[in-house]
PDB file of C-alpha atoms in Angstrom:
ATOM      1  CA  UNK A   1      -7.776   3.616  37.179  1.00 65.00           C
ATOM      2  CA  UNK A   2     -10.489   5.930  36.131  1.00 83.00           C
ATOM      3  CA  UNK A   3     -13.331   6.039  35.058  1.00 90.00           C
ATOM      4  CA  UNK A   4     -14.606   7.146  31.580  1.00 89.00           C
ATOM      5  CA  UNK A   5     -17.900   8.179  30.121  1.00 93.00           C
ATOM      6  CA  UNK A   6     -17.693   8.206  26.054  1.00 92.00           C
ATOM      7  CA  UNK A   7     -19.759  12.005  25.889  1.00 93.00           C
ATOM      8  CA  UNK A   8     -16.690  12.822  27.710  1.00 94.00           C
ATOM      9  CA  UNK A   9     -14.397  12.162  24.901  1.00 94.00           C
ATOM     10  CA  UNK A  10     -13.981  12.668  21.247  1.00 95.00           C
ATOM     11  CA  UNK A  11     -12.344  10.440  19.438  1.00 96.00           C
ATOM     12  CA  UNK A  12     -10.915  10.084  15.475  1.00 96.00           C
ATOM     13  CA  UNK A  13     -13.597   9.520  13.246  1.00 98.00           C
ATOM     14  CA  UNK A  14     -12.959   6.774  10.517  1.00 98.00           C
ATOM     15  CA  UNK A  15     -14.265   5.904   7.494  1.00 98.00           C
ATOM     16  CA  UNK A  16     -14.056   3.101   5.393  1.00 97.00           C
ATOM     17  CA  UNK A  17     -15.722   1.094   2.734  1.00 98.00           C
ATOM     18  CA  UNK A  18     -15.301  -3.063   2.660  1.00 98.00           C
ATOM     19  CA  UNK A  19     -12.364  -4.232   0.969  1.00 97.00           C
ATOM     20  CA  UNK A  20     -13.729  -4.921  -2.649  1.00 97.00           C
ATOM     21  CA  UNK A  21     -13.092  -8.534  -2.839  1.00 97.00           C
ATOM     22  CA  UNK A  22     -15.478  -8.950   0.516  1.00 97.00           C
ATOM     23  CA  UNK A  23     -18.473  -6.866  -1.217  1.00 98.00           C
ATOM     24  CA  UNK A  24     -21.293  -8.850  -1.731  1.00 97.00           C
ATOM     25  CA  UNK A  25     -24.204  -5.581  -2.180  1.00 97.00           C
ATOM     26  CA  UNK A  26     -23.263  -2.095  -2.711  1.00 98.00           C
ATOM     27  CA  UNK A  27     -20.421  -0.611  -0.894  1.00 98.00           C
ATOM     28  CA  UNK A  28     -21.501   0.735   2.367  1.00 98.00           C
ATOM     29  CA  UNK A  29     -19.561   3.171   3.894  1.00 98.00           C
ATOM     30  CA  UNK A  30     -18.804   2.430   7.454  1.00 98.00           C
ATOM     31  CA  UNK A  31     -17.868   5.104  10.078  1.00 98.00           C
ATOM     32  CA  UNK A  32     -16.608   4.007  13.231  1.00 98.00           C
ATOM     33  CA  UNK A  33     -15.148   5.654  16.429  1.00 98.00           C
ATOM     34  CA  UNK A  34     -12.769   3.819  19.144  1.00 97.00           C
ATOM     35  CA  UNK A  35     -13.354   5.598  22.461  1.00 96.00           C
ATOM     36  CA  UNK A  36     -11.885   3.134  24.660  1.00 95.00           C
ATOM     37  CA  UNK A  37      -8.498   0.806  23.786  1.00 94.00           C
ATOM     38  CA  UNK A  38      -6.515  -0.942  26.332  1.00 93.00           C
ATOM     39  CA  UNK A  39      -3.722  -3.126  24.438  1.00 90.00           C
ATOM     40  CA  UNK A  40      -2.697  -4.608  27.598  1.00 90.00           C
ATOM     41  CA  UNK A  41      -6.077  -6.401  28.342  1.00 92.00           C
ATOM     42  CA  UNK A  42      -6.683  -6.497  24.149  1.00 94.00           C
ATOM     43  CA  UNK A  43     -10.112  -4.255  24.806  1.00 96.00           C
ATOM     44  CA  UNK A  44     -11.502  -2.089  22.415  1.00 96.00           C
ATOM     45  CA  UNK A  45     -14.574  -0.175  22.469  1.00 97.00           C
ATOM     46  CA  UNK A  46     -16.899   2.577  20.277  1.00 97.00           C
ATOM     47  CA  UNK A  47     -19.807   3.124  17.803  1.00 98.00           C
ATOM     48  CA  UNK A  48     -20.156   1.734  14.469  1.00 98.00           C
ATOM     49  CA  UNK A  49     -22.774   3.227  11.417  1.00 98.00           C
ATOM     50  CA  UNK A  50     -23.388   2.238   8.375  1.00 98.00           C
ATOM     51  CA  UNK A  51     -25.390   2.446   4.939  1.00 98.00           C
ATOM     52  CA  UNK A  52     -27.143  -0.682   3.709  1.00 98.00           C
ATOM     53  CA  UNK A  53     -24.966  -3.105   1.619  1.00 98.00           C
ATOM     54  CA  UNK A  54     -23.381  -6.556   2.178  1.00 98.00           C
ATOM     55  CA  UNK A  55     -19.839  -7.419   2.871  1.00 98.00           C
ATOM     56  CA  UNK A  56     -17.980 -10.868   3.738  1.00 97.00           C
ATOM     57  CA  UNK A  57     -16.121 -10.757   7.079  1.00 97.00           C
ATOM     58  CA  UNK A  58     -13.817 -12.989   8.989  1.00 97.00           C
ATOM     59  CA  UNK A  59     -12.752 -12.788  12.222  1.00 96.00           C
ATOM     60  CA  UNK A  60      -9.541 -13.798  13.873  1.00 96.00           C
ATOM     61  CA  UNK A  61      -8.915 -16.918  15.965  1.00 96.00           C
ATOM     62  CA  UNK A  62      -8.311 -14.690  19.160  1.00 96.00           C
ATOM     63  CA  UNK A  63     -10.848 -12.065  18.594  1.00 96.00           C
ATOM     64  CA  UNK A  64     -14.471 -11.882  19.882  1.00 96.00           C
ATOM     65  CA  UNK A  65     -17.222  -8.813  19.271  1.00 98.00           C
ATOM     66  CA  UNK A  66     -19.679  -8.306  21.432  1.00 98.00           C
ATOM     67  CA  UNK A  67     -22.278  -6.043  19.619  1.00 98.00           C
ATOM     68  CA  UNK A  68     -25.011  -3.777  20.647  1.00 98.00           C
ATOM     69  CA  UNK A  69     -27.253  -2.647  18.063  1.00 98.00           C
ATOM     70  CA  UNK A  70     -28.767   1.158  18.123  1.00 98.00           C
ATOM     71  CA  UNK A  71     -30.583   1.983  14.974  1.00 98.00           C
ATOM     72  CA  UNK A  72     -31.167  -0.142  12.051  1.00 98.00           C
ATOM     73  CA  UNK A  73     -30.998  -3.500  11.008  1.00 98.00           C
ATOM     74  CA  UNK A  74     -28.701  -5.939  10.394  1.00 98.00           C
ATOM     75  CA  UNK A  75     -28.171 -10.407   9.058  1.00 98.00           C
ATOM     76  CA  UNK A  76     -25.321 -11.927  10.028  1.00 98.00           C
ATOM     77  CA  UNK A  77     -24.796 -15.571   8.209  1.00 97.00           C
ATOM     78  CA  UNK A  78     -22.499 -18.053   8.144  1.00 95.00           C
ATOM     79  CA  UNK A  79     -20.113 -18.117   4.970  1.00 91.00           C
ATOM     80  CA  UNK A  80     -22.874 -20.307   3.092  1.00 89.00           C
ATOM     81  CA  UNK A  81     -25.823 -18.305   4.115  1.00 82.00           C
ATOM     82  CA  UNK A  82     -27.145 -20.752   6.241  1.00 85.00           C
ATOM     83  CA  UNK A  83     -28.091 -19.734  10.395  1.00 92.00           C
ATOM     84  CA  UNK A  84     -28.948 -15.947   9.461  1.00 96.00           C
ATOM     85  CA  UNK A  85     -29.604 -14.204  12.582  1.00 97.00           C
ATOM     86  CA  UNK A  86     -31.206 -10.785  12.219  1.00 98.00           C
ATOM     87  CA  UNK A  87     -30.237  -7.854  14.641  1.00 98.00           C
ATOM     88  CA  UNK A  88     -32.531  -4.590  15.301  1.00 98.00           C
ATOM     89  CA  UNK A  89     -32.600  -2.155  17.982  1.00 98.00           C
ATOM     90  CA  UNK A  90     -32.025  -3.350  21.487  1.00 98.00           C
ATOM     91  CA  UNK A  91     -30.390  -6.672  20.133  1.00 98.00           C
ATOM     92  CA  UNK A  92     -27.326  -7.729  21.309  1.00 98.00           C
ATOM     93  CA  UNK A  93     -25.199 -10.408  20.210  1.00 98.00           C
ATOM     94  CA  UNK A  94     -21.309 -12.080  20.253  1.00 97.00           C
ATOM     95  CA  UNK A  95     -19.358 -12.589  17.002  1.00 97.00           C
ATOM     96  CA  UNK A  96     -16.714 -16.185  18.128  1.00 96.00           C
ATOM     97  CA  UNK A  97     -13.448 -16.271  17.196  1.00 96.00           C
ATOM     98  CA  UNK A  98     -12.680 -17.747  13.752  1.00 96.00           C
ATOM     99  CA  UNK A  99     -16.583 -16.515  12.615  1.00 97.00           C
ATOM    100  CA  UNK A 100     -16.590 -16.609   8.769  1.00 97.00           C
ATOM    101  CA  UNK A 101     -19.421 -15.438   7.198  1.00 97.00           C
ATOM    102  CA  UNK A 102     -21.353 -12.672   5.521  1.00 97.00           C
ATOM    103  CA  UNK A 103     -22.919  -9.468   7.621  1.00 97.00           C
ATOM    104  CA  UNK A 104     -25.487  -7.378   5.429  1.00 97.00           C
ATOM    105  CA  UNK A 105     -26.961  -4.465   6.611  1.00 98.00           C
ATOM    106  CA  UNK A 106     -30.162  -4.281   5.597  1.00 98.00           C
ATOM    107  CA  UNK A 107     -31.352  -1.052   6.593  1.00 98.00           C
ATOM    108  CA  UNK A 108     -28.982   1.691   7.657  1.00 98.00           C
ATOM    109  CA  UNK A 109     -27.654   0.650  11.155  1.00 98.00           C
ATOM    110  CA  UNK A 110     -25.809   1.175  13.774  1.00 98.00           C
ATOM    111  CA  UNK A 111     -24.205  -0.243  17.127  1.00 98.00           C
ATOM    112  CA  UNK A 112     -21.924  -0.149  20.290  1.00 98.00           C
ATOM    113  CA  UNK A 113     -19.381  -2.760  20.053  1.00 98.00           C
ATOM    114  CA  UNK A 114     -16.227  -4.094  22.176  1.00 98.00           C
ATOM    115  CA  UNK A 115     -13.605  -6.502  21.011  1.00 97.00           C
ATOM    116  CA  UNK A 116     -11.255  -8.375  23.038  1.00 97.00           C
ATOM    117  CA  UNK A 117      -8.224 -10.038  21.700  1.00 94.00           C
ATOM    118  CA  UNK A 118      -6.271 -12.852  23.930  1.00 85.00           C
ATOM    119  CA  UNK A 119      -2.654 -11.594  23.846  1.00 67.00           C
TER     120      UNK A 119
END
């Protein structure tokens, strides 16, 4: 196994706006980069940015998100708006499997984040 360091390596470059039936405000276009995938273990790593805008998300029963947030801020809520957390710089946080719920970003943001999916 070695070892990686992400200013080592440049990956794809994606970007994406939310699906419009999960806008809530605007339509914030998302750019994200995957530096790290292992499908074996289900791990996935990168960077995420984004402008400010709302959008509804749902994760999967296996899948978790740990989150590091960078620059900005951002409220995640559950699906009725209710337990709003806010995230800014040098927050981190964990997004539970099955999480429905709404994730606004209220100022232009932007994080390190790894995923893990059981297999």
């Amino acid at each position: 196994m070695t070892m990686i360091r992400f200013a080592d390596i440049t990956p794809e470059v994606r970007h994406q706006h939310p699906d419009e039936d999960r806008r809530i405000r605007g339509n914030p276009l998302r750019t994200s980069q995957e530096y790290f995938a292992n499908e074996v273990h289900g791990v996935r790593s990168g960077t995420w940015s984004a402008e400010a805008g709302s959008y509804r998300i749902a994760l999967d029963e296996d899948k978790h998100e740990f989150f590091h947030i960078l620059t900005g801020k951002v409220e995640i809520s559950n699906e009725d708006g209710s337990a709003t957390l806010a995230y800014g710089p040098g927050d981190t946080g964990v997004i539970p499997p099955g999480f429905k719920g709404v994730f606004d970003i209220v100022e232009p943001a932007s994080k390190f984040w790894v995923v893990t999916e059981r297999r």
